[in-house]
Amino acid sequence: MRRFAYCKVVLATSLVWVMLDMFILLYFSECNKCDDKKERGLPGRDDALSRPRDGPGEGGKPVVIPKENQEKMKEMFKINQFNLMASEMIALNRSLPDVRLEGCKNKLYPDNLPRTSVVIVFHNEAWSTLLRTVHSVIDRSPHTLLEEIVLVDDASERDFLKRPLEQYVRRLEVPVRVVRMEQRSGLIRARLKGASLSTGQVITFLDAHCECTTGWLEPLLARIKQDKTVVCPIIDVISDDTFEYMAGSDMTYGGFNWKLNFRWYPVPQREMDRRKGDRTLPVRTPTMAGGLFSIDRDYFQEIGTYDAGMDIWGGENLEISFRIWQCGGTLEIVTCSHVGHVFRKATPYTFPGGTGQIINKNNRRLAEVWMDEFKNFFYIISPGVTKVDYGDITSRSALRQKLQCKPFSWYLENVYPDSQIPRHYYSLGEIRNVETNQCLDNMARKENEKVGIFNCHGMGGNQVFSYTANKEIRTDDLCLDVSKLNGPVMMLKCHHLKGNQLWEYDPVWVILQKLTLIHVNSNQCLDKASEEDSQVPSVRDCSHTRSQQWLLRNVTLPEVF
Ligand SMILES: *[C@@H]1O[C@H](CO)[C@@H](O)[C@H](O)[C@H]1NC(C)=O
Ligand SMILES: *[C@@H]1O[C@H](CO)[C@@H](O)[C@H](O)[C@H]1NC(C)=O
């Protein structure tokens, strides 16, 4: 009996391999004809829809490429910075698991929900990922709620994205329009174009390598009926290596660090309490990741769409997030809506002038228009950035005036009290040892590593620390943390729970005690470099010596801006 079952498995497995081989053979024989690598990722043979139910990637399972094709796979990976070979093997309408919370599966929604246009911008996208996005929208959305799909081509250079794409989408059962940008315009301007040409009451933006899951759309549209609410689904992870589908968490939400990088952080207790522990209710999120969201068309206009002075992409997601909150709107992650996204480790795109400068420019616009004095956190930790020209922001500042938007301090207080940028703080700048004149330095080390100490350079960057009103010593989103007597001073994610991250500082130099940084839990004092390692500070019993005295100062920014 057992043996029989085993044989069946072996037989089935070898059958799959044979099919795989045939498929790969077919693939390469076709590709041998292409003289340009870029022409790979070909338009689907018609069988791309009718692969077997247990075919590669079905049910969101990972695709494993056999050893003999690994070299080829690596070559192909470079084209889009994801495993194109795996993507090509997966049906354009593959099945996915239902990853929703149980409580989401039988929720009822009103039947007068607004209709949405889905706007997808692409640039040199692979055929399989783009069309899998489109098919997943069509297959998993009630067509009564789907006005159209608008594909905005940001000047792709691949022939299969021209006429073949137009011909392919013509036979789909939902209207799909292909719109072309005349020249490379970047995500922001291409989205604006797509939005302006679309007609649905709601605009839903998706990236070009997504997969929507069962029931993704209704809960989004249901929230939009609320005034001024902008909604994002939970973003699930489609592996860039195997295309495995992995459910994202409803326990993280969007934040940002001092460098104005978008980051996921744990949903705080106060937000769980507000929802009385019901995880199927939408989470109020301080920021959105940017790729996927739905917004009412009129509201999108009213709050000023995107900052058209921003280039390509980067920073626009924080800009629209700050704007929504500060100008009276609400931004939510709808936890009953799941959309998968292929996360890449590197971008396959190049931009004139390089991505770094573009993101710096966009971030400066964001900081100058919306962040008030808190922009200093960004400028001090990334000093080079103040040299970047950010163009003219008068129209965006005027928009902020016109909409009577609230200050950034209000946002920090009310929307994002657990922000990495402290609302109140004693100092933002270097922390200097009185005896050695050296400064705390994060040495560009990461989470769970020791903080360093080094000659002061006065240039901000790695030597910027903030002693906050909550008595944490922070450098960006890491806090100085000591967990044992005489133990090393580590940099851990700030947890806002005091505990091992609580430090007392008294700046007034009156009696012996003063200028010490006392680690409260251990009742020990921060001291100069340890004997074992001259580049890390230590904690020792408080001895009132100069090596345990520290000067905390606000840095002043150079007057270049
Ligand atoms: C994909 O489409 C084909 C052809 O219409 C169909 O036979 C197949 O069942 C579909 N697959 C899924 C998972 O719906
Ligand atoms: C540093 O700046 C903050 C914010 O402006 C202020 O509240 C604080 O008192 C300043 N600290 C010092 C030591 O000057």
Coordinates of C-alpha atoms and ligand atoms in Angstrom, one line a residue:
M1 CA 0.0 0.0 0.0
R2 CA 2.7 2.4 1.1
R3 CA 4.9 1.4 -1.7
F4 CA 2.2 2.0 -4.1
A5 CA 1.6 5.5 -2.8
Y6 CA 5.3 6.2 -3.0
C7 CA 5.4 5.0 -6.6
K8 CA 2.5 7.4 -7.5
V9 CA 4.4 10.2 -6.0
V10 CA 7.5 9.4 -7.9
L11 CA 5.5 9.1 -11.1
A12 CA 3.7 12.3 -10.6
T13 CA 6.9 14.1 -9.8
S14 CA 8.7 12.8 -12.8
L15 CA 5.7 13.8 -14.9
V16 CA 6.0 17.3 -13.6
W17 CA 9.7 17.4 -14.4
V18 CA 9.0 16.2 -17.9
M19 CA 6.5 18.9 -18.4
L20 CA 8.8 21.4 -16.9
D21 CA 11.5 20.3 -19.3
M22 CA 9.3 20.6 -22.2
F23 CA 8.2 24.0 -21.2
I24 CA 11.7 25.2 -20.7
L25 CA 12.7 23.7 -24.0
L26 CA 9.9 25.5 -25.7
Y27 CA 10.8 28.7 -23.9
F28 CA 14.4 28.6 -25.0
S29 CA 13.8 27.6 -28.5
E30 CA 11.6 30.7 -28.7
C31 CA 14.1 32.8 -27.0
N32 CA 17.0 31.8 -29.2
K33 CA 15.3 33.8 -31.9
C34 CA 15.6 37.0 -29.9
D35 CA 18.7 38.9 -30.6
D36 CA 18.1 41.2 -27.6
K37 CA 17.9 39.9 -24.1
K38 CA 15.3 42.5 -23.4
E39 CA 12.9 40.7 -25.7
R40 CA 12.6 37.9 -23.3
G41 CA 9.6 37.7 -21.1
L42 CA 7.6 37.1 -24.1
P43 CA 3.9 37.6 -24.6
G44 CA 2.0 34.5 -23.5
R45 CA 1.4 31.6 -25.6
D46 CA -2.2 30.9 -25.3
D47 CA -1.6 28.0 -23.0
A48 CA -0.4 30.4 -20.3
L49 CA -4.0 30.5 -19.0
S50 CA -4.7 26.8 -19.1
R51 CA -1.8 25.2 -17.2
P52 CA -2.8 22.3 -14.9
R53 CA -4.4 23.0 -11.5
D54 CA -1.3 21.5 -9.8
G55 CA 1.0 23.4 -12.2
P56 CA 4.0 25.5 -11.1
G57 CA 3.1 28.2 -8.5
E58 CA -0.5 27.2 -8.2
G59 CA -2.0 27.9 -4.8
G60 CA 0.8 30.5 -4.4
K61 CA 3.4 27.7 -4.0
P62 CA 7.1 28.4 -4.6
V63 CA 8.6 27.4 -8.0
V64 CA 11.9 25.7 -7.8
I65 CA 14.1 25.8 -10.8
P66 CA 16.0 22.5 -11.5
K67 CA 19.7 22.5 -11.1
E68 CA 20.5 22.3 -14.8
N69 CA 18.7 25.6 -15.5
Q70 CA 20.2 27.6 -12.6
E71 CA 22.7 29.4 -14.8
K72 CA 20.1 30.4 -17.3
M73 CA 17.8 31.5 -14.4
K74 CA 20.5 33.8 -13.0
E75 CA 21.0 35.4 -16.4
M76 CA 17.3 36.0 -16.8
F77 CA 17.0 37.3 -13.2
K78 CA 19.0 40.4 -14.2
I79 CA 16.4 41.5 -16.8
N80 CA 13.8 42.5 -14.2
Q81 CA 15.6 41.8 -10.9
F82 CA 13.2 39.0 -10.1
N83 CA 13.1 35.3 -11.1
L84 CA 11.7 35.8 -14.6
M85 CA 12.1 32.1 -15.4
A86 CA 9.9 31.1 -12.5
S87 CA 7.3 33.8 -13.3
E88 CA 7.2 32.6 -16.9
M89 CA 6.3 29.1 -15.7
I90 CA 3.4 30.2 -13.6
A91 CA -0.1 30.5 -15.1
L92 CA -1.3 34.1 -15.7
N93 CA -4.4 33.2 -13.7
R94 CA -2.8 31.0 -11.0
S95 CA -4.8 30.3 -7.9
L96 CA -3.8 31.8 -4.6
P97 CA -4.5 30.9 -1.0
D98 CA -7.2 32.9 0.9
V99 CA -5.0 34.5 3.5
R100 CA -7.7 36.6 5.1
L101 CA -8.5 36.5 8.8
E102 CA -11.5 34.2 9.4
G103 CA -13.6 37.2 10.5
C104 CA -13.1 38.8 7.1
K105 CA -14.4 36.0 5.1
N106 CA -18.1 36.4 5.8
K107 CA -18.3 40.2 6.1
L108 CA -21.1 41.8 4.2
Y109 CA -20.7 45.0 2.2
P110 CA -23.4 47.5 1.0
D111 CA -24.4 46.9 -2.7
N112 CA -24.1 50.6 -3.6
L113 CA -20.3 50.7 -3.4
P114 CA -18.6 53.2 -5.8
R115 CA -16.9 51.8 -8.9
T116 CA -13.2 52.0 -9.4
S117 CA -10.7 52.4 -12.1
V118 CA -7.5 50.5 -11.6
V119 CA -4.4 52.5 -12.7
I120 CA -1.2 50.5 -13.3
V121 CA 2.1 52.2 -14.4
F122 CA 4.7 50.0 -15.9
H123 CA 8.2 50.5 -17.4
N124 CA 9.8 47.5 -19.2
E125 CA 7.8 45.2 -17.1
A126 CA 7.8 41.4 -17.8
W127 CA 4.8 40.2 -19.8
S128 CA 4.0 37.5 -17.2
T129 CA 4.0 39.7 -14.1
L130 CA 2.1 42.6 -15.8
L131 CA -0.6 40.3 -17.2
R132 CA -0.8 38.3 -14.0
T133 CA -1.6 41.6 -12.3
V134 CA -4.3 42.3 -14.8
H135 CA -5.8 38.8 -14.7
S136 CA -5.9 38.8 -10.9
V137 CA -7.8 42.1 -10.9
I138 CA -10.3 40.8 -13.4
D139 CA -10.7 37.4 -11.9
R140 CA -11.1 38.5 -8.3
S141 CA -13.1 41.7 -8.5
P142 CA -16.9 41.9 -9.0
H143 CA -17.2 43.4 -12.5
T144 CA -20.0 45.7 -11.3
L145 CA -17.4 47.5 -9.2
L146 CA -14.7 47.6 -11.9
E147 CA -15.0 50.6 -14.3
E148 CA -11.8 49.8 -16.2
I149 CA -8.1 49.1 -16.0
V150 CA -5.7 51.7 -17.3
L151 CA -2.2 50.6 -18.1
V152 CA 0.2 53.5 -18.3
D153 CA 3.3 52.7 -20.2
D154 CA 6.1 54.9 -19.0
A155 CA 8.1 54.7 -22.3
S156 CA 9.0 51.0 -22.2
E157 CA 11.6 49.8 -24.8
R158 CA 10.3 46.3 -25.3
D159 CA 8.4 45.4 -28.4
F160 CA 6.0 43.0 -26.8
L161 CA 4.6 45.8 -24.6
K162 CA 3.5 47.6 -27.7
R163 CA 1.0 46.1 -30.2
P164 CA 1.0 42.6 -28.7
L165 CA -0.1 44.0 -25.4
E166 CA -2.9 46.1 -27.0
Q167 CA -4.1 43.1 -28.9
Y168 CA -4.0 40.8 -25.9
V169 CA -6.0 43.1 -23.5
R170 CA -8.6 43.8 -26.2
R171 CA -10.1 40.3 -25.6
L172 CA -10.4 40.6 -21.9
E173 CA -13.8 40.8 -20.4
V174 CA -13.2 44.2 -18.6
P175 CA -12.2 47.3 -20.6
V176 CA -8.4 47.7 -20.4
R177 CA -6.8 50.8 -21.9
V178 CA -3.2 51.2 -22.7
V179 CA -1.9 54.7 -22.4
R180 CA 1.6 55.7 -23.5
M181 CA 3.8 58.4 -22.0
E182 CA 5.7 60.2 -24.8
Q183 CA 8.9 60.2 -22.8
R184 CA 10.2 58.7 -19.6
S185 CA 8.3 60.5 -17.0
G186 CA 8.5 58.5 -13.8
L187 CA 5.9 57.0 -11.6
I188 CA 4.5 60.2 -10.2
R189 CA 3.7 61.9 -13.5
A190 CA 2.6 58.6 -15.2
R191 CA 0.1 58.0 -12.4
L192 CA -1.2 61.5 -12.7
K193 CA -1.7 60.9 -16.4
G194 CA -3.5 57.6 -15.8
A195 CA -5.7 59.2 -13.1
S196 CA -6.7 62.0 -15.4
L197 CA -7.7 59.7 -18.2
S198 CA -9.7 57.3 -16.0
T199 CA -13.3 57.7 -15.2
G200 CA -14.3 55.6 -12.1
Q201 CA -15.5 57.4 -9.0
V202 CA -12.6 55.7 -7.2
I203 CA -9.0 55.4 -8.4
T204 CA -7.0 52.4 -7.3
F205 CA -3.3 52.5 -8.0
L206 CA -1.5 49.2 -8.2
D207 CA 2.1 48.3 -9.1
A208 CA 2.8 46.3 -12.3
H209 CA 3.8 43.1 -10.4
C210 CA 1.0 42.5 -8.1
E211 CA -1.6 39.7 -7.5
C212 CA -5.0 40.5 -6.0
T213 CA -6.6 37.9 -3.8
T214 CA -10.2 36.9 -3.1
G215 CA -12.3 39.7 -1.8
W216 CA -9.6 42.3 -2.0
L217 CA -11.7 45.1 -3.5
E218 CA -15.0 45.3 -1.6
P219 CA -13.5 46.2 1.8
L220 CA -11.4 48.9 0.2
L221 CA -14.4 50.5 -1.6
A222 CA -16.5 50.2 1.5
R223 CA -14.2 52.4 3.5
I224 CA -13.9 55.0 0.7
K225 CA -17.6 55.7 1.2
Q226 CA -16.4 57.3 4.4
D227 CA -15.5 60.9 3.8
K228 CA -11.8 61.7 3.1
T229 CA -10.6 58.2 3.8
V230 CA -7.7 56.8 1.7
V231 CA -7.1 53.1 2.0
C232 CA -4.4 50.5 1.4
P233 CA -4.6 46.8 1.4
I234 CA -2.3 44.6 3.4
I235 CA 0.6 44.1 1.1
D236 CA 1.5 40.4 0.9
V237 CA 4.9 39.3 -0.3
I238 CA 5.5 37.5 -3.6
S239 CA 9.0 36.2 -3.4
D240 CA 11.3 37.6 -6.0
D241 CA 13.2 34.2 -6.0
T242 CA 10.4 31.7 -6.2
F243 CA 7.2 33.7 -6.6
E244 CA 5.9 32.0 -3.5
Y245 CA 2.9 33.9 -2.1
M246 CA 3.3 34.8 1.6
A247 CA 0.7 36.6 3.7
G248 CA 1.7 40.0 5.0
S249 CA 0.9 40.9 8.6
D250 CA -2.0 42.9 10.0
M251 CA 0.2 43.7 13.0
T252 CA 2.6 46.2 11.2
Y253 CA 1.9 49.6 9.9
G254 CA 3.7 52.3 7.9
G255 CA 6.2 54.7 9.5
F256 CA 9.4 56.4 8.5
N257 CA 12.9 57.0 10.0
W258 CA 14.9 60.1 10.3
K259 CA 16.3 59.6 6.8
L260 CA 12.7 59.7 5.6
N261 CA 12.8 56.1 4.4
F262 CA 9.5 54.3 4.6
R263 CA 9.6 51.5 7.2
W264 CA 7.1 49.0 8.7
Y265 CA 6.8 49.1 12.5
P266 CA 4.6 47.1 14.9
V267 CA 1.0 48.4 15.3
P268 CA 1.1 50.0 18.7
Q269 CA -1.2 49.0 21.6
R270 CA -3.2 52.2 21.4
E271 CA -4.3 51.3 17.9
M272 CA -5.3 47.8 19.0
D273 CA -7.2 49.3 21.9
R274 CA -9.0 51.8 19.6
R275 CA -10.3 48.8 17.6
K276 CA -11.1 46.9 20.8
G277 CA -8.8 44.1 19.7
D278 CA -10.8 43.4 16.5
R279 CA -8.0 42.8 13.9
T280 CA -10.5 42.8 11.0
L281 CA -11.2 46.5 11.5
P282 CA -9.0 48.9 9.5
V283 CA -5.8 50.1 11.1
R284 CA -5.0 53.9 11.0
T285 CA -1.6 54.1 9.6
P286 CA 0.8 57.1 9.8
T287 CA 2.1 56.5 6.3
M288 CA 1.5 54.3 3.2
A289 CA 4.1 52.2 1.3
G290 CA 2.9 54.0 -1.9
G291 CA 2.5 51.2 -4.4
L292 CA -1.1 50.2 -3.8
F293 CA -4.0 52.4 -2.6
S294 CA -7.5 53.5 -3.4
I295 CA -8.8 57.1 -3.2
D296 CA -12.0 58.9 -4.2
R297 CA -11.4 60.8 -7.4
D298 CA -12.8 64.1 -6.1
Y299 CA -10.9 63.9 -2.9
F300 CA -7.6 63.1 -4.8
Q301 CA -8.2 66.4 -6.7
E302 CA -9.2 68.3 -3.6
I303 CA -6.0 67.5 -1.6
G304 CA -3.7 68.1 -4.5
T305 CA -3.1 64.8 -6.2
Y306 CA 0.7 64.4 -6.2
D307 CA 3.5 67.0 -6.0
A308 CA 4.2 67.3 -9.7
G309 CA 7.6 68.9 -8.8
M310 CA 8.8 65.5 -7.7
D311 CA 10.8 63.4 -10.1
I312 CA 10.4 59.7 -11.0
W313 CA 9.6 58.2 -7.6
G314 CA 10.6 58.3 -4.0
G315 CA 9.2 60.4 -1.2
E316 CA 5.8 60.7 -2.9
N317 CA 4.3 58.1 -0.6
L318 CA 5.3 60.0 2.6
E319 CA 4.3 63.3 1.0
I320 CA 0.7 62.1 0.3
S321 CA 0.6 60.5 3.7
F322 CA 1.5 63.6 5.6
R323 CA -0.8 65.7 3.4
I324 CA -3.8 63.4 4.0
W325 CA -3.4 63.5 7.8
Q326 CA -2.3 67.1 8.2
C327 CA -5.1 68.3 5.9
G328 CA -8.0 66.5 7.6
G329 CA -8.1 63.1 6.0
T330 CA -7.6 59.6 7.3
L331 CA -5.2 56.9 6.0
E332 CA -6.0 53.3 6.7
I333 CA -4.8 49.8 6.1
V334 CA -7.8 47.7 5.4
T335 CA -6.8 44.4 7.0
C336 CA -9.5 42.4 5.1
S337 CA -7.9 43.3 1.8
H338 CA -4.8 41.4 0.6
V339 CA -2.8 42.2 -2.5
G340 CA 0.5 40.5 -3.2
H341 CA 3.5 42.4 -4.5
V342 CA 6.9 41.2 -5.8
F343 CA 9.5 42.9 -3.6
R344 CA 12.8 43.3 -5.3
K345 CA 16.2 43.6 -3.6
A346 CA 17.4 46.0 -6.3
T347 CA 15.8 48.2 -8.9
P348 CA 16.3 47.3 -12.5
Y349 CA 15.8 50.8 -13.6
T350 CA 18.3 53.6 -14.2
F351 CA 17.5 57.3 -14.2
P352 CA 19.4 60.3 -15.5
G353 CA 21.4 61.7 -12.6
G354 CA 21.0 58.6 -10.5
T355 CA 18.3 57.5 -8.1
G356 CA 20.0 58.9 -5.0
Q357 CA 19.8 62.6 -6.1
I358 CA 16.2 62.2 -7.2
I359 CA 15.1 60.8 -3.9
N360 CA 17.0 63.5 -2.0
K361 CA 15.4 66.2 -4.0
N362 CA 11.9 64.7 -3.5
N363 CA 12.6 64.2 0.2
R364 CA 13.7 67.8 0.5
R365 CA 10.4 69.0 -1.0
L366 CA 8.6 66.8 1.4
A367 CA 10.5 68.1 4.4
E368 CA 10.3 71.8 3.4
V369 CA 6.6 71.8 2.7
W370 CA 5.2 69.5 5.5
M371 CA 7.7 68.9 8.4
D372 CA 8.2 72.4 9.9
E373 CA 11.1 72.4 12.3
F374 CA 11.2 68.6 12.4
K375 CA 12.9 68.6 9.0
N376 CA 16.1 69.1 11.1
F377 CA 16.1 65.4 12.0
F378 CA 16.3 64.6 8.3
Y379 CA 18.9 67.3 7.5
I380 CA 21.2 66.5 10.4
I381 CA 21.3 62.7 9.9
S382 CA 21.9 63.1 6.1
P383 CA 24.1 66.2 5.9
G384 CA 25.0 66.0 2.2
V385 CA 21.3 66.4 1.4
T386 CA 21.2 70.2 2.1
K387 CA 23.2 70.8 -1.0
V388 CA 20.6 69.3 -3.2
D389 CA 18.4 71.8 -5.1
Y390 CA 14.7 71.1 -4.5
G391 CA 13.2 73.5 -7.0
D392 CA 10.2 75.8 -6.4
I393 CA 7.8 74.8 -3.7
T394 CA 5.5 77.9 -3.6
S395 CA 2.5 76.1 -5.1
R396 CA 2.7 73.3 -2.6
S397 CA 3.1 75.7 0.3
A398 CA 0.1 77.6 -1.0
L399 CA -1.8 74.3 -1.1
R400 CA -1.0 73.7 2.5
Q401 CA -2.2 77.2 3.3
K402 CA -5.4 76.9 1.3
L403 CA -6.4 73.6 2.9
Q404 CA -5.5 75.0 6.3
C405 CA -3.4 71.9 7.1
K406 CA -2.3 71.3 10.7
P407 CA 1.4 71.5 11.7
F408 CA 3.7 68.5 11.7
S409 CA 3.8 68.6 15.5
W410 CA 0.0 67.9 15.5
Y411 CA 0.7 64.9 13.3
L412 CA 3.4 63.6 15.6
E413 CA 1.2 64.1 18.7
N414 CA -2.1 62.7 17.4
V415 CA -1.4 60.4 14.5
Y416 CA 2.1 59.1 15.2
P417 CA 3.0 59.4 18.9
D418 CA 5.3 56.4 18.5
S419 CA 7.2 58.1 15.7
Q420 CA 10.9 57.7 15.4
I421 CA 11.1 61.5 15.4
P422 CA 10.3 62.5 19.0
R423 CA 7.7 65.2 19.4
H424 CA 9.6 66.6 22.4
Y425 CA 13.3 66.3 23.1
Y426 CA 16.1 67.8 25.2
S427 CA 18.8 67.6 22.5
L428 CA 19.4 66.7 18.9
G429 CA 23.1 66.6 18.2
E430 CA 26.3 65.1 19.5
I431 CA 26.9 63.5 22.9
R432 CA 30.4 64.4 24.0
N433 CA 32.5 62.9 26.8
V434 CA 33.9 65.6 29.1
E435 CA 37.2 63.9 29.8
T436 CA 38.1 62.4 26.4
N437 CA 36.2 64.8 24.2
Q438 CA 35.0 61.9 22.1
C439 CA 31.5 61.5 20.8
L440 CA 29.0 58.7 20.7
D441 CA 29.0 57.3 17.2
N442 CA 26.7 54.7 15.7
M443 CA 29.5 53.8 13.3
A444 CA 26.8 53.1 10.7
R445 CA 26.2 49.8 12.6
K446 CA 22.8 48.2 12.6
E447 CA 20.2 47.0 15.0
N448 CA 21.6 44.7 17.7
E449 CA 25.1 45.9 17.5
K450 CA 27.2 48.0 20.0
V451 CA 27.2 51.7 19.9
G452 CA 30.6 53.2 19.2
I453 CA 32.6 56.2 20.4
F454 CA 35.0 58.2 18.2
N455 CA 36.6 61.6 17.7
C456 CA 33.9 64.2 17.3
H457 CA 33.6 65.5 13.8
G458 CA 30.7 67.9 14.1
M459 CA 29.2 66.8 10.8
G460 CA 26.0 65.1 12.1
G461 CA 25.3 61.8 10.4
N462 CA 26.5 58.9 12.5
Q463 CA 27.2 61.2 15.5
V464 CA 23.6 62.5 15.8
F465 CA 21.7 61.4 18.9
S466 CA 18.6 62.7 20.5
Y467 CA 17.9 62.6 24.2
T468 CA 14.1 62.6 24.1
A469 CA 11.5 63.7 26.5
N470 CA 10.8 60.1 27.1
K471 CA 14.4 59.8 28.3
E472 CA 15.6 57.6 25.5
I473 CA 19.0 58.1 23.8
R474 CA 18.1 57.6 20.1
T475 CA 19.9 57.6 16.9
D476 CA 17.2 57.3 14.2
D477 CA 15.0 54.4 15.1
L478 CA 17.5 52.7 17.4
C479 CA 17.8 53.3 21.2
L480 CA 20.7 52.8 23.5
D481 CA 19.9 49.7 25.6
V482 CA 21.8 47.9 28.4
S483 CA 20.6 44.6 29.6
K484 CA 23.2 43.5 32.2
L485 CA 25.5 45.0 34.8
N486 CA 28.7 46.5 33.1
G487 CA 27.2 45.1 30.0
P488 CA 27.7 46.4 26.5
V489 CA 25.7 49.4 25.3
M490 CA 23.6 48.0 22.4
M491 CA 21.5 49.8 19.8
L492 CA 18.1 48.1 19.7
K493 CA 14.8 49.1 18.0
C494 CA 13.2 51.7 20.3
H495 CA 10.3 50.0 22.2
H496 CA 8.8 53.0 24.0
L497 CA 8.5 50.9 27.2
K498 CA 11.3 52.6 29.1
G499 CA 12.8 49.5 30.7
N500 CA 16.4 49.0 29.6
Q501 CA 16.2 52.0 27.3
L502 CA 15.6 54.6 30.1
W503 CA 18.3 57.1 30.9
E504 CA 18.4 60.0 33.4
Y505 CA 20.3 63.1 32.5
D506 CA 20.6 66.2 34.5
P507 CA 22.2 69.0 32.6
V508 CA 22.8 71.5 35.5
W509 CA 26.4 71.4 36.6
V510 CA 25.9 72.1 40.3
I511 CA 26.9 69.2 42.4
L512 CA 29.0 66.1 41.6
Q513 CA 26.2 64.0 40.3
K514 CA 25.5 66.2 37.3
L515 CA 26.1 65.7 33.6
T516 CA 25.9 62.0 34.1
L517 CA 23.8 59.7 32.0
I518 CA 22.4 57.2 34.4
H519 CA 21.0 54.0 33.1
V520 CA 18.1 53.7 35.5
N521 CA 17.5 49.9 35.5
S522 CA 21.1 49.1 36.4
N523 CA 21.8 52.3 38.3
Q524 CA 25.1 52.5 36.4
C525 CA 26.6 55.4 34.5
L526 CA 27.6 55.8 30.9
D527 CA 31.4 56.0 30.8
K528 CA 34.2 56.6 28.3
A529 CA 35.5 53.8 26.1
S530 CA 36.0 50.5 27.8
E531 CA 39.5 49.0 28.4
E532 CA 38.9 46.1 26.1
D533 CA 37.8 48.1 23.1
S534 CA 38.7 51.8 22.6
Q535 CA 35.8 52.2 20.2
V536 CA 32.9 51.4 22.4
P537 CA 31.6 53.2 25.5
S538 CA 31.0 51.3 28.8
V539 CA 28.6 51.4 31.7
R540 CA 30.1 51.3 35.2
D541 CA 29.1 52.1 38.8
C542 CA 28.7 55.8 39.1
S543 CA 31.9 57.3 40.4
H544 CA 31.4 61.0 39.7
T545 CA 34.5 61.2 37.5
R546 CA 34.9 63.4 34.4
S547 CA 34.8 60.2 32.3
Q548 CA 31.2 59.8 33.3
Q549 CA 30.2 63.4 32.3
W550 CA 28.6 64.1 29.0
L551 CA 27.6 67.2 27.1
L552 CA 24.4 67.0 25.1
R553 CA 23.9 69.7 22.6
N554 CA 21.7 70.8 19.8
V555 CA 23.7 71.0 16.6
T556 CA 23.1 74.1 14.6
L557 CA 22.7 73.5 10.9
P558 CA 25.0 75.3 8.5
E559 CA 23.3 78.3 6.9
V560 CA 23.4 77.0 3.4
F561 CA 19.6 76.6 3.2
Ligands
LIG1 C1 -7.2 29.6 -15.8 O1 -7.9 29.7 -17.0 C2 -8.1 28.5 -17.7 C3 -8.6 28.8 -19.0 O2 -9.7 29.6 -19.0 C4 -9.0 27.6 -16.8 O3 -9.1 26.4 -17.4 C5 -8.3 27.5 -15.4 O4 -9.2 26.7 -14.6 C6 -8.0 28.8 -14.8 N1 -7.3 28.6 -13.6 C7 -7.8 29.1 -12.4 C8 -6.9 28.8 -11.2 O5 -8.8 29.6 -12.3
LIG2 C1 17.2 71.8 21.7 O1 16.1 72.1 20.8 C2 14.8 71.7 21.3 C3 13.8 71.9 20.2 O2 13.9 73.2 19.7 C4 14.5 72.5 22.6 O3 13.3 72.1 23.1 C5 15.6 72.2 23.6 O4 15.4 73.0 24.7 C6 17.0 72.5 23.0 N1 18.0 72.0 24.0 C7 19.1 72.7 24.3 C8 20.0 72.0 25.2 O5 19.3 73.8 23.9

